[in-house]
XYZ file of C-alpha atoms in Angstrom:
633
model
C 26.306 -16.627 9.727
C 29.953 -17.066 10.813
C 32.946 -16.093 8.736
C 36.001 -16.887 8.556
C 39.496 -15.508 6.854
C 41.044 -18.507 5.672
C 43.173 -20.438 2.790
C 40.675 -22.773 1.193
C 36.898 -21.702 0.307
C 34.279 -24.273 2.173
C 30.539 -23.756 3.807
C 28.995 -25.854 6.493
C 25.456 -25.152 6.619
C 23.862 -26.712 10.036
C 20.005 -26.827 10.546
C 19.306 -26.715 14.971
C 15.971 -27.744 15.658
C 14.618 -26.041 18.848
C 13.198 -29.931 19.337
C 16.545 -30.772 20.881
C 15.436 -34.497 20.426
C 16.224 -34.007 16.686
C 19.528 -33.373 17.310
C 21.088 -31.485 14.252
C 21.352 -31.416 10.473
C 24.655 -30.508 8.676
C 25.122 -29.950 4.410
C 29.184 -29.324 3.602
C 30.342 -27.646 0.734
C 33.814 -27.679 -0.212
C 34.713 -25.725 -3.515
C 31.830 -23.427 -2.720
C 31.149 -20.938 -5.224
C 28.989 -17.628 -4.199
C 25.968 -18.167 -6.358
C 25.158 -21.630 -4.790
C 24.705 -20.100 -2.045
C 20.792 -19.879 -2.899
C 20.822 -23.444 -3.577
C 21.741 -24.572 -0.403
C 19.576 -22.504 1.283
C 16.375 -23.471 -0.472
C 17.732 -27.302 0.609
C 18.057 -26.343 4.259
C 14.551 -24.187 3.646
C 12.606 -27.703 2.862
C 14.158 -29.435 5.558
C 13.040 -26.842 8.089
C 10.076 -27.432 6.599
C 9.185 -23.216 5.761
C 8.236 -23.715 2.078
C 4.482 -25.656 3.536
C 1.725 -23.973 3.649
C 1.213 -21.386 5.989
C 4.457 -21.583 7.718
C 6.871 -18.978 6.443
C 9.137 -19.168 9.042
C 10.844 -21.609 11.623
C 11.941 -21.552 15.486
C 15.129 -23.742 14.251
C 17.799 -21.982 13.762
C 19.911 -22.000 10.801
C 23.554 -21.468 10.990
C 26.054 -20.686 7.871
C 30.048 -21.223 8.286
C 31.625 -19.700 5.710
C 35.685 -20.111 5.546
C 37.911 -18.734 2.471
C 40.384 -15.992 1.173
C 39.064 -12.284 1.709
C 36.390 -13.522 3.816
C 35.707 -10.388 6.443
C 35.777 -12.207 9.634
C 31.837 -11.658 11.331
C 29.062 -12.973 13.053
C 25.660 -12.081 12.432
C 22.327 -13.244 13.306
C 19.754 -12.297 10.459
C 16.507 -12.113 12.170
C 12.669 -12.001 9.962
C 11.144 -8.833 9.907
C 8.539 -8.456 12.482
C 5.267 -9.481 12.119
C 2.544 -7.612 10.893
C -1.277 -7.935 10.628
C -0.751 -9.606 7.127
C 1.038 -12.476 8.737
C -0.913 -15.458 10.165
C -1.077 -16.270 14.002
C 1.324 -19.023 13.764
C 4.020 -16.873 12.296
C 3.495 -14.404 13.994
C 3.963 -15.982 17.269
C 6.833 -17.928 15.887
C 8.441 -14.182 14.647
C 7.836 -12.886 18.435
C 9.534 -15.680 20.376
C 12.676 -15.441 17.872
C 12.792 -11.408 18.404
C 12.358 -12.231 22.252
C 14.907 -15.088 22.382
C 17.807 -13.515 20.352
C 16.863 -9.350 21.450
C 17.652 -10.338 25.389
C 21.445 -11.468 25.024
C 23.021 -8.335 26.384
C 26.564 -9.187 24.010
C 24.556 -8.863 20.570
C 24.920 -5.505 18.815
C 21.471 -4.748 16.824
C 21.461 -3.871 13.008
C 18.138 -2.625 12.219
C 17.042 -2.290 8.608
C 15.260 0.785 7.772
C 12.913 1.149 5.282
C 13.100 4.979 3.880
C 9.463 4.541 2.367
C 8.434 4.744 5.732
C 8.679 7.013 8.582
C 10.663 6.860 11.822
C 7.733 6.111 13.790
C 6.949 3.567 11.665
C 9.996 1.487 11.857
C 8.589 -1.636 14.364
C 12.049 -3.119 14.154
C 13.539 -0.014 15.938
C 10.891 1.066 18.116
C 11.228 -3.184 18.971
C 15.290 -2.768 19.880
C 14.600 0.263 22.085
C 12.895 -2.332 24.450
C 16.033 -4.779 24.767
C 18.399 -1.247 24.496
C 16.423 1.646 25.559
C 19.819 3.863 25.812
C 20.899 2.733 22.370
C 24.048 1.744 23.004
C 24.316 -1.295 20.969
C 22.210 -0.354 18.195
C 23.158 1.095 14.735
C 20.343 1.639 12.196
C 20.889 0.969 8.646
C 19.179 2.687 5.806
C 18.694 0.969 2.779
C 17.781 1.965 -0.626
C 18.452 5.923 -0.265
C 17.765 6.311 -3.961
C 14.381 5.687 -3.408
C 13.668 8.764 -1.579
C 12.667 11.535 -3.304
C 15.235 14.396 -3.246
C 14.644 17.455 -1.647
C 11.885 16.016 0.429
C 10.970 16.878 4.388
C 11.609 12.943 4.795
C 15.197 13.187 3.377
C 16.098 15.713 4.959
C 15.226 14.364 8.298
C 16.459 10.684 7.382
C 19.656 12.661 6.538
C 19.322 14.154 9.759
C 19.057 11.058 11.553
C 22.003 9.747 9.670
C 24.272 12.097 10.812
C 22.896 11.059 14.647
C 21.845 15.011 15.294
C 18.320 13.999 16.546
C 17.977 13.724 20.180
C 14.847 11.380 19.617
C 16.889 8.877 18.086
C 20.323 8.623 18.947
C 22.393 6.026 19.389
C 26.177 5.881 20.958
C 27.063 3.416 17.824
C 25.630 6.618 15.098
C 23.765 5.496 12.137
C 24.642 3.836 8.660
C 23.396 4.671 5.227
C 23.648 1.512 2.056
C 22.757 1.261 -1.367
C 21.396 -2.086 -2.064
C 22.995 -4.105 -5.355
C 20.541 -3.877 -8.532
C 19.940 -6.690 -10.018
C 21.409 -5.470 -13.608
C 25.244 -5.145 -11.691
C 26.608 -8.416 -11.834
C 28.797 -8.393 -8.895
C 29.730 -6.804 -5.385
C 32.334 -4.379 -6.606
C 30.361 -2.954 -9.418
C 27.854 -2.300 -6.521
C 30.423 -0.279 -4.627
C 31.733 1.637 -7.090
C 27.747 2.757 -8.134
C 27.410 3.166 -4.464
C 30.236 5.705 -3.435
C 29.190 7.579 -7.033
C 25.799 7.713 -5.750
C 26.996 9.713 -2.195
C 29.577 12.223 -4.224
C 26.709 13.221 -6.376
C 23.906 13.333 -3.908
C 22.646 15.786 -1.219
C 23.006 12.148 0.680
C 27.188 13.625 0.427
C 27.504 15.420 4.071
C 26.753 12.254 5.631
C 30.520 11.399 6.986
C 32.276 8.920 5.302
C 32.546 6.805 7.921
C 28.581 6.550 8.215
C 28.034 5.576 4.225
C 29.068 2.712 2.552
C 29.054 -0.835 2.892
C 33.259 -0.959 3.308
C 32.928 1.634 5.776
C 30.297 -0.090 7.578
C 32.717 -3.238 8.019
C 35.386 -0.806 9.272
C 32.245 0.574 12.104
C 31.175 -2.963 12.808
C 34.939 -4.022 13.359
C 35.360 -1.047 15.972
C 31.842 -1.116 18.087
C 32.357 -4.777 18.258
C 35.948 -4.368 19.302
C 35.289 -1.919 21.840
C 31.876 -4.009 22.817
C 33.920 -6.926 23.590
C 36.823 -4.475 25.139
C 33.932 -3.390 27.562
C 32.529 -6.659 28.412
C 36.292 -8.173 28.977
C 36.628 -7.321 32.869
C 33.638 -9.943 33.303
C 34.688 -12.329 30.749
C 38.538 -11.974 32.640
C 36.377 -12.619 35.781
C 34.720 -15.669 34.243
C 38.136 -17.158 32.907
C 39.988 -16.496 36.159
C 37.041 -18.368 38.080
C 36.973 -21.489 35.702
C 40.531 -21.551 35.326
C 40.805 -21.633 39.406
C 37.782 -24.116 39.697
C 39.958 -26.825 37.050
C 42.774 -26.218 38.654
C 41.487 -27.319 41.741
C 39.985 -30.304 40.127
C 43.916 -31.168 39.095
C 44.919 -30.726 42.151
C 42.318 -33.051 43.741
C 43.259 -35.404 41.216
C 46.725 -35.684 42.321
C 50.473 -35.877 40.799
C 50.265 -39.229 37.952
C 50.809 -41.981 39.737
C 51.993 -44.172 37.164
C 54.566 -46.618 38.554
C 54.827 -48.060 41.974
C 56.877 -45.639 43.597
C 54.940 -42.961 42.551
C 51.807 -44.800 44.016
C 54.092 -45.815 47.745
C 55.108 -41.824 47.803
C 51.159 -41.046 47.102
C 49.979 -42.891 49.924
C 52.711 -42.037 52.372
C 51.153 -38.660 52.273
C 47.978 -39.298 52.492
C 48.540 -42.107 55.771
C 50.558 -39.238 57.165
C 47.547 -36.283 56.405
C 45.158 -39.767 58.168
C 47.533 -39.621 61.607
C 47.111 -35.905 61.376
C 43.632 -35.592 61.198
C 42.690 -38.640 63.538
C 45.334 -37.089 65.970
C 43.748 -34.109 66.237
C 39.582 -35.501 66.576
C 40.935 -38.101 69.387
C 42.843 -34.750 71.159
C 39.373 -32.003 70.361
C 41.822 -29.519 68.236
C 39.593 -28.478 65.615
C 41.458 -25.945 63.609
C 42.215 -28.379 60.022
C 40.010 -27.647 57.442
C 38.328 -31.401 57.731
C 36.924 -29.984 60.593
C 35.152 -26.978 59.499
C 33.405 -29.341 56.507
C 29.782 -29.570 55.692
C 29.627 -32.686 58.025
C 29.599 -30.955 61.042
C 29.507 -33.230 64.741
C 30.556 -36.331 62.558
C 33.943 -34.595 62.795
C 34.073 -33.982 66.448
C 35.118 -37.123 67.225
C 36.419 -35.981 71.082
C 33.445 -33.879 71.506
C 31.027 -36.817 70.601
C 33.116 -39.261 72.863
C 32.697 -36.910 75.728
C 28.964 -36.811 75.475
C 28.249 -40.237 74.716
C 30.821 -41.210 78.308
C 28.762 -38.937 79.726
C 25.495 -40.285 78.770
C 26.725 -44.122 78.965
C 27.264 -42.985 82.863
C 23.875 -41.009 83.641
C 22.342 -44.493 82.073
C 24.336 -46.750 84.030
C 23.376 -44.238 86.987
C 19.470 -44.309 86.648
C 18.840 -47.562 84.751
C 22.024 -50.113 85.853
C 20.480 -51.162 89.368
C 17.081 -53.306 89.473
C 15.971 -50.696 92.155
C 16.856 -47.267 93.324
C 16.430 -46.710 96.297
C 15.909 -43.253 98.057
C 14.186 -41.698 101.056
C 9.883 -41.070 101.089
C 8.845 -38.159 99.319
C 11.098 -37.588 96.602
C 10.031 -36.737 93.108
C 11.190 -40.089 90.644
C 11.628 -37.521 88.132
C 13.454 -34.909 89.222
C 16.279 -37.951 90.791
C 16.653 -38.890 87.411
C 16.047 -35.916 84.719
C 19.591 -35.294 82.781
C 21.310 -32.556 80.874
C 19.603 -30.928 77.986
C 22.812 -31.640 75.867
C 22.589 -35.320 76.860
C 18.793 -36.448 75.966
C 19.789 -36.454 72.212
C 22.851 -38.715 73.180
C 20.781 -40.800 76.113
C 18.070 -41.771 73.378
C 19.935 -44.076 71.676
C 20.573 -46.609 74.901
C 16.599 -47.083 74.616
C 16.721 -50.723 74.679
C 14.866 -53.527 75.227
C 17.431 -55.937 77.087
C 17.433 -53.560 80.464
C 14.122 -52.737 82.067
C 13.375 -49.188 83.749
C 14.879 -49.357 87.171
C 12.068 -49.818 89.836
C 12.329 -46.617 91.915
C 11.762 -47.922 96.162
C 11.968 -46.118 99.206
C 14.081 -48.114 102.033
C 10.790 -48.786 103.499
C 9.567 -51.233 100.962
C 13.141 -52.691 100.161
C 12.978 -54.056 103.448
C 9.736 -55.382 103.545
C 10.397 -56.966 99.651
C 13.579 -58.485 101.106
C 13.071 -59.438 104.311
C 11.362 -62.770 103.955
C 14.070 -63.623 101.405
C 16.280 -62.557 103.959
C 14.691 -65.116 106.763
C 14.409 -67.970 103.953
C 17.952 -67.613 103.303
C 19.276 -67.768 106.878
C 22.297 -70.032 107.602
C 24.143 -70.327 111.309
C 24.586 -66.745 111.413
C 23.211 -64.825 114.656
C 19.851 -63.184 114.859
C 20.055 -59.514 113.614
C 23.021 -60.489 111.443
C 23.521 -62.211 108.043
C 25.554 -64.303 105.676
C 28.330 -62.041 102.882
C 26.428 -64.663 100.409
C 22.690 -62.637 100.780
C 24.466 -59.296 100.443
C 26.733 -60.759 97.464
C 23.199 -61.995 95.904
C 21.637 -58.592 96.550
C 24.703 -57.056 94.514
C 24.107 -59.408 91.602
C 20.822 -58.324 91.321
C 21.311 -54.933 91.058
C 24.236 -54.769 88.297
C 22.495 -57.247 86.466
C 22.391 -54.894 83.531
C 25.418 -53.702 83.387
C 27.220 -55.289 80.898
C 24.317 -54.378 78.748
C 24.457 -50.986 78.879
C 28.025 -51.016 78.449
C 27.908 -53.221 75.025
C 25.359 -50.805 74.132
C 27.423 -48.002 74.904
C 30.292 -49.688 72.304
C 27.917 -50.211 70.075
C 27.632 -46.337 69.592
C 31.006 -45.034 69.972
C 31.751 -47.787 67.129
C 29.137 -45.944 65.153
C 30.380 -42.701 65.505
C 33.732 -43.579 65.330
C 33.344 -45.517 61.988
C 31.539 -42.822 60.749
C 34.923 -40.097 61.782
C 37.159 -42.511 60.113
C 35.347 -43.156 57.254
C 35.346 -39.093 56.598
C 38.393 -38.735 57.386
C 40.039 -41.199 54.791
C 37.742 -39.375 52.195
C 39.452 -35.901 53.232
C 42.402 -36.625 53.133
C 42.402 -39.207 49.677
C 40.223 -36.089 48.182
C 37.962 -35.971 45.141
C 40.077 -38.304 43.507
C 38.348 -40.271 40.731
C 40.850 -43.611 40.689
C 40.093 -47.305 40.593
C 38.308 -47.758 43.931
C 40.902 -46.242 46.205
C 38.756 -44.892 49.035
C 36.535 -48.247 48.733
C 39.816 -50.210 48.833
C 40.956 -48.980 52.071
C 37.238 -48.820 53.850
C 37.111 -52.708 53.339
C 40.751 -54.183 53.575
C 41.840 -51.486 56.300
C 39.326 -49.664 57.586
C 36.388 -52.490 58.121
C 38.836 -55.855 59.655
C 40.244 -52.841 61.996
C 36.590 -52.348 63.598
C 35.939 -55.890 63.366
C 38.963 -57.221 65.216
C 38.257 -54.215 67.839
C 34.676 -55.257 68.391
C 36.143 -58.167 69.590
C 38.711 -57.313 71.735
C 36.584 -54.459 73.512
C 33.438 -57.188 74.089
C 36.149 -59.521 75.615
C 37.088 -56.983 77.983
C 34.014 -55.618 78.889
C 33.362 -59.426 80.365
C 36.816 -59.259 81.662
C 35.539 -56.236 83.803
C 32.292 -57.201 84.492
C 33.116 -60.339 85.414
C 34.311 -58.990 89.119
C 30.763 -57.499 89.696
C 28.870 -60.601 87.752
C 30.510 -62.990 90.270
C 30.478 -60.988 93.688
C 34.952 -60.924 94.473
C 35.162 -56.637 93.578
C 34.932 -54.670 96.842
C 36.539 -51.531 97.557
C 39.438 -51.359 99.982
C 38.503 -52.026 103.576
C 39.293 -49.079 105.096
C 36.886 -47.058 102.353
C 34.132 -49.449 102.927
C 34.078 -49.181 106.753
C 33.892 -45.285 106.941
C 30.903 -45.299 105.026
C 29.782 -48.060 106.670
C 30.007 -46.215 109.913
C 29.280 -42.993 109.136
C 26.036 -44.194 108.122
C 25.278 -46.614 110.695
C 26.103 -43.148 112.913
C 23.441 -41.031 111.143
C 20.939 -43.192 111.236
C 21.302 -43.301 115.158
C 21.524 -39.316 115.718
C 18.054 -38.895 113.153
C 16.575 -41.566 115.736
C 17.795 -39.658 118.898
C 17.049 -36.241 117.502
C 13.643 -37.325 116.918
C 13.065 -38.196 120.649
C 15.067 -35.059 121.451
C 12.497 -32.666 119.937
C 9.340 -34.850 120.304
C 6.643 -33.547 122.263
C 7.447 -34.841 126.217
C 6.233 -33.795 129.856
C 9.150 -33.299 132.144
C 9.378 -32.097 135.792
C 10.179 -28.473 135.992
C 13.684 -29.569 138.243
C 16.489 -28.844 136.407
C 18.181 -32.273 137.937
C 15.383 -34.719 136.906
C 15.049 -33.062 133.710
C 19.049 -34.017 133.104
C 18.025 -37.628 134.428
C 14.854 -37.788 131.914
C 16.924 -36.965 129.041
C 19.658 -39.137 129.560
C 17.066 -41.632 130.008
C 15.675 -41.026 126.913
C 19.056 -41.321 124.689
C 19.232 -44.840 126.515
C 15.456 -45.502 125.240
C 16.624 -43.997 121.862
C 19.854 -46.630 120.992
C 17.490 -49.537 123.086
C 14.673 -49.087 120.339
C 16.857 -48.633 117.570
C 18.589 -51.688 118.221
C 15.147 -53.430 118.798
C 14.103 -52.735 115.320
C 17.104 -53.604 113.491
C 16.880 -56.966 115.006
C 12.754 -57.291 114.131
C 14.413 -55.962 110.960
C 16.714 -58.873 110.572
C 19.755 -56.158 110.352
C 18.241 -55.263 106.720
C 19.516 -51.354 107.558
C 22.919 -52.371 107.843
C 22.359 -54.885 104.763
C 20.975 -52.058 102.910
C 24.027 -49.658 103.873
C 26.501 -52.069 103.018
C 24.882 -53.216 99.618
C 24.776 -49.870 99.127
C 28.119 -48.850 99.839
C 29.792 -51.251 97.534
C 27.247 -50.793 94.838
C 28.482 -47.041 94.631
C 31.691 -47.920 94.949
C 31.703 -50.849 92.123
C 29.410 -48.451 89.386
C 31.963 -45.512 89.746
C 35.113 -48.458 89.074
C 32.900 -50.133 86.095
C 32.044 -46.672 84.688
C 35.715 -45.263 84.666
C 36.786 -48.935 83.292
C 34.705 -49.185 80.739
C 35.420 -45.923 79.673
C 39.105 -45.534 79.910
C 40.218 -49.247 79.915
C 37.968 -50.759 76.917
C 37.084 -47.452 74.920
C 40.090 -45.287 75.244
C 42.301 -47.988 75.368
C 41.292 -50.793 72.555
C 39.850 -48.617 70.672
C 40.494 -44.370 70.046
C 43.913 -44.453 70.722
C 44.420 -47.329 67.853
C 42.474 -45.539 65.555
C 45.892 -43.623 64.222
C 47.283 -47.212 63.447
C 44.522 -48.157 60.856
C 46.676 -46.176 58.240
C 50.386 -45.050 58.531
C 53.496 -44.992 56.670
C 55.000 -48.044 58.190
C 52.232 -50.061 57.076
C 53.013 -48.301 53.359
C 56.964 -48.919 53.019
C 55.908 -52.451 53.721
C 53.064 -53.129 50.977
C 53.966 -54.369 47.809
C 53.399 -53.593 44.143
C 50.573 -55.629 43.773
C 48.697 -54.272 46.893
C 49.485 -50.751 45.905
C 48.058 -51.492 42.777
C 44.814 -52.308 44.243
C 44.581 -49.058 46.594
C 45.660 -46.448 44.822
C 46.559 -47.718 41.164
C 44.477 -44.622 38.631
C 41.758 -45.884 36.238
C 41.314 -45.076 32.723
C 38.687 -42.641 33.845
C 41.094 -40.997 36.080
C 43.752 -40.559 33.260
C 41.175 -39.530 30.987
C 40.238 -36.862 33.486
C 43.466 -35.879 33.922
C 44.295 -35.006 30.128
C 41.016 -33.273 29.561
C 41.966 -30.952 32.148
C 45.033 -30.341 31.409
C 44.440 -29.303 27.744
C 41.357 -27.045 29.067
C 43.820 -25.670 31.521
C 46.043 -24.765 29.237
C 43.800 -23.173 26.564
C 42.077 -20.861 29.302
C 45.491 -19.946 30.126
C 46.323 -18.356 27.257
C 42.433 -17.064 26.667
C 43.328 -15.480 30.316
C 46.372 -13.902 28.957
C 45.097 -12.161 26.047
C 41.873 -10.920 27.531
C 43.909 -9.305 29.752
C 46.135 -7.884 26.893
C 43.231 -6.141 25.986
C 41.354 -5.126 28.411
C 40.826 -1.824 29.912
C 43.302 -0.755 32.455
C 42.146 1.185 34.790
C 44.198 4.938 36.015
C 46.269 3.720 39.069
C 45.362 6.063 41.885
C 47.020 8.031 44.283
């Protein structure tokens, strides 16, 4: 039952079925006079169905409003007695999962009815609070019917005792309460108060304090223990306010100033194309300190830290799977030449395609003898041991076949992950903003043509710089190519001379002949190393000089493809795809489109607003009240 102090008399009576699919009931009342009270009841009664058979009482809950002049402002819960051995199973489970339900909520303060014809030990509905409140602080035991007791008797005097709260056994911080029930000959409340307060003057029942006796006096005690109840429990409820209060506000602020005309829609997205620069300015450079960056999304948000790994990756590819063969000295582990970075497998897994085949791993050995009939077939008027720029060109083709493979694959993924930046990063800094669309509207007219237009324009340079490679005119400067030529035409000679040098020979013990042996020997040396290069057809110096500009040309490619297409077409336009330019310049109609609010939006807006401001003021007068604490020194 809830009361309320107002003008004009009126009594909603609302039936809530614990079967929340029956929703709820309601019977209104205005001009309600006390004695149909009992009337409505016994209506609500047979639509709670209690008044069948066997069912006495209900798990919905009934709930009385009661509004008029000299109404004592109250809630209470009226709960069945407990059940006893007379009642059937059903109601007596029903009667235990009410007491269970209603006992637990730690803000209820327990009025227990007791019945003086039987002892204290006796009362189940006390010994039942002690569970929920086993210090007794929000308990206060009423006795009813006092006249019934027999005066004089061991059991008044210690219900009088226990009145007065002076036995240690049953004590509670809230004390006890003594009532005389109305008699059904008085005809209304008053003439019950006046027998009442006659019946305590005249009785032993009189040194129970006055402000433990009496039903006016028990309004006055509920008024106070609830009062001071609700003064103790305000620091959490002040704690609950502040938190709600801060968690709408934030929602308002993520909603944004109204936007209602166009300017204040231009002025909107100025600031939120200049937060865009900000916060793709900062991912392209690696400076992580914005909020965006410490998100939930974690590496999406790295954009410069993802770039670096995937370059890095795109190059150990192009390394171990651009040329058809690698080619290395005998006895080296295929594995261990091309095992990466822990950091990088993660990153290398994704160029796992099927357009580029493994690269064949060869020594030198078997290049030659896989090459060298080609080599013969393909002579021209060139002399014996030498051979044409157009076999070594050919050679070269073959082995960056797959290059411009790997390095659409390689776009391919930093398009991914840079879509993937973008599109966070326009969600940032737009917010949880609940208009028509906005964040969609920019993804496909600004965001989506940008990427498509860049796909593009990096594939046609890619082919631009492949192109070099693709058709054999990209060598590296002269001067470059013919020290490494040299220097390895020059190490190939001293292995073959310090072989001879520390092989195995009989000399004469004379010092001078053993001069003229080994002199004799170098001579053999360059003789038999020029001997094989020409059996050879000159495939060693091939070999070098493929070799040589193959290096040369992947290291060029790499750094193009990296710095040229990537860096160039593509992450350092990435600040363009929103700014405030572009803004100033858009009109009504397309700012409309972006950012324009929706009903929903507005809707949003209002409801917080008005919940705002009424947990405001609920903020403020908690606080009025509550406790204040000594300030310390």
């Amino acid at each position: 039952m809830v009361a309320h102090d107002l003008p004009l008399t009126r009594i909603d009576i609302t039936i809530i079925f614990e079967d929340k699919s029956k929703g709820s009931s309601t019977l209104q009342n205005s001009d309600f006079q006390e004695d149909e009270l009992a009337h409505l009841i016994e209506e609500a009664k047979s639509i709670m169905e209690i008044n069948r058979a066997g069912k006495d009482f209900s798990k919905d809950l009934l709930r009385l409003e009661i509004e008029g002049p000299q109404v004592y402002p109250l809630s209470l819960l009226d709960l069945p007695g407990l059940p006893n051995s007379g009642k059937s199973q059903e109601n007596i489970e029903v009667l235990q999962s009410l007491a269970g339900r209603h006992l637990d909520n730690k803000d209820s303060i327990f009025l227990v009815v007791i019945n003086p014809n039987k002892t204290l030990s006796e009362q189940a509905a006390l010994t039942k609070c002690r569970l929920f409140d086993p210090h007794g602080e929000r308990t206060i035991p009423i006795i009813t019917k006092p006249d019934l007791m027999r005066p004089g008797t061991v059991e008044e005097r210690n219900y009088i005792k226990s009145a007065m709260n002076r036995e240690s056994m049953n004590h509670f911080s809230l004390g006890w309460h003594v009532l005389c029930n109305r008699r059904e000959e008085e005809p209304s409340s008053l003439s019950r108060d006046a027998t009442e307060d006659q019946f305590f003057r005249d009785s032993a029942r009189s040194c129970i304090p006055l402000v433990d006796r009496g039903v006016a006096n028990l309004r006055k005690k509920l008024s106070h223990a609830l009062y001071q109840h609700l003064r103790s429990t305000l620091p959490l409820v002040v704690e609950d306010i502040d938190w709600k209060l801060h968690f709408r506000e934030s929602d308002m602020e993520g909603l944004g100033s109204p936007r209602s005309g166009p300017e204040e829609m231009r002025s909107f997205l100025i600031s939120v194309a200049s937060d865009f620069q900000r916060v793709v300015q900062d991912g392209i450079y690696g400076r992580y300190h914005d909020s965006f960056f410490l998100s939930q999304h974690g590496e999406i948000t790295k954009l410069r830290a993802q770039i670096r790994d995937l370059s890095q990756a795109f190059d150990y590819v192009i390394r171990s799977r651009g040329p058809e063969y690698d080619i290395g000295p005998p006895n080296t582990d295929k594995q261990e030449r091309r095992k990466p970075p822990k950091h990088l497998i993660e990153f290398i897994e994704h160029y796992d395609r099927d357009e580029f085949e493994e690269t064949k791993w060869i020594t030198k050995e078997e290049f030659i003898s896989n090459v060298v009939e080609r080599a013969i077939f393909n002579r021209g008027v060139d002399f014996p041991g030498s051979h044409t720029n157009d076999f070594v060109r050919r050679l070269l083709q073959h082995q960056v076949s797959c290059w411009n493979i790997i390095a659409l694959r390689h776009t391919e993924l930093v398009f991914e992950v840079t879509k993937a930046f973008v599109d966070r990063a326009l969600q940032f800094v737009f917010g949880p903003r609940c208009f028509n669309g906005g964040v969609e509207a920019v993804l496909t007219t600004c965001l989506d043509p940008f990427f498509d237009e860049k796909k593009v324009v990096i594939e046609a340079k890619i082919n631009e710089l492949f192109k070099p490679y693709l058709q054999s005119f990209a060598f590296p400067l002269d001067l470059d190519g013919y020290r490494e030529f040299s220097q390895r035409s020059g190490d190939r000679l001293a292995e073959r001379v310090f072989n001879l040098m520390t092989a195995d020979v009989p000399v004469p013990s004379d010092d001078r002949k053993k001069e003229k042996v080994a002199r004799k020997m170098i001579r053999e040396a360059v003789t038999a190393e020029k001997d094989r290069e020409m059996r050879e057809s000159g495939m060693h110096d091939v070999i070098d000089i493929m070799s040589i500009y193959y290096e040369s040309s992947r290291r060029t490619f790499t750094e193009n493809v990296i710095n040229l297409a990537i860096e160039s077409c593509l992450i350092r336009e990435l600040p363009n795809i929103l700014t405030p330019s572009m803004v100033c310049g858009m009109s009504n109609e397309r700012l409309q489109e972006l950012v324009a609010e929706s009903e929903e939006t507005i809707c949003r807006q209002k409801a917080l607003e008005a919940e705002i401001e009424l947990l405001r003021k609920g903020l403020a007068i908690c606080r009025r009240y509550q406790p204040r604490p000594v300030t310390s020194t």
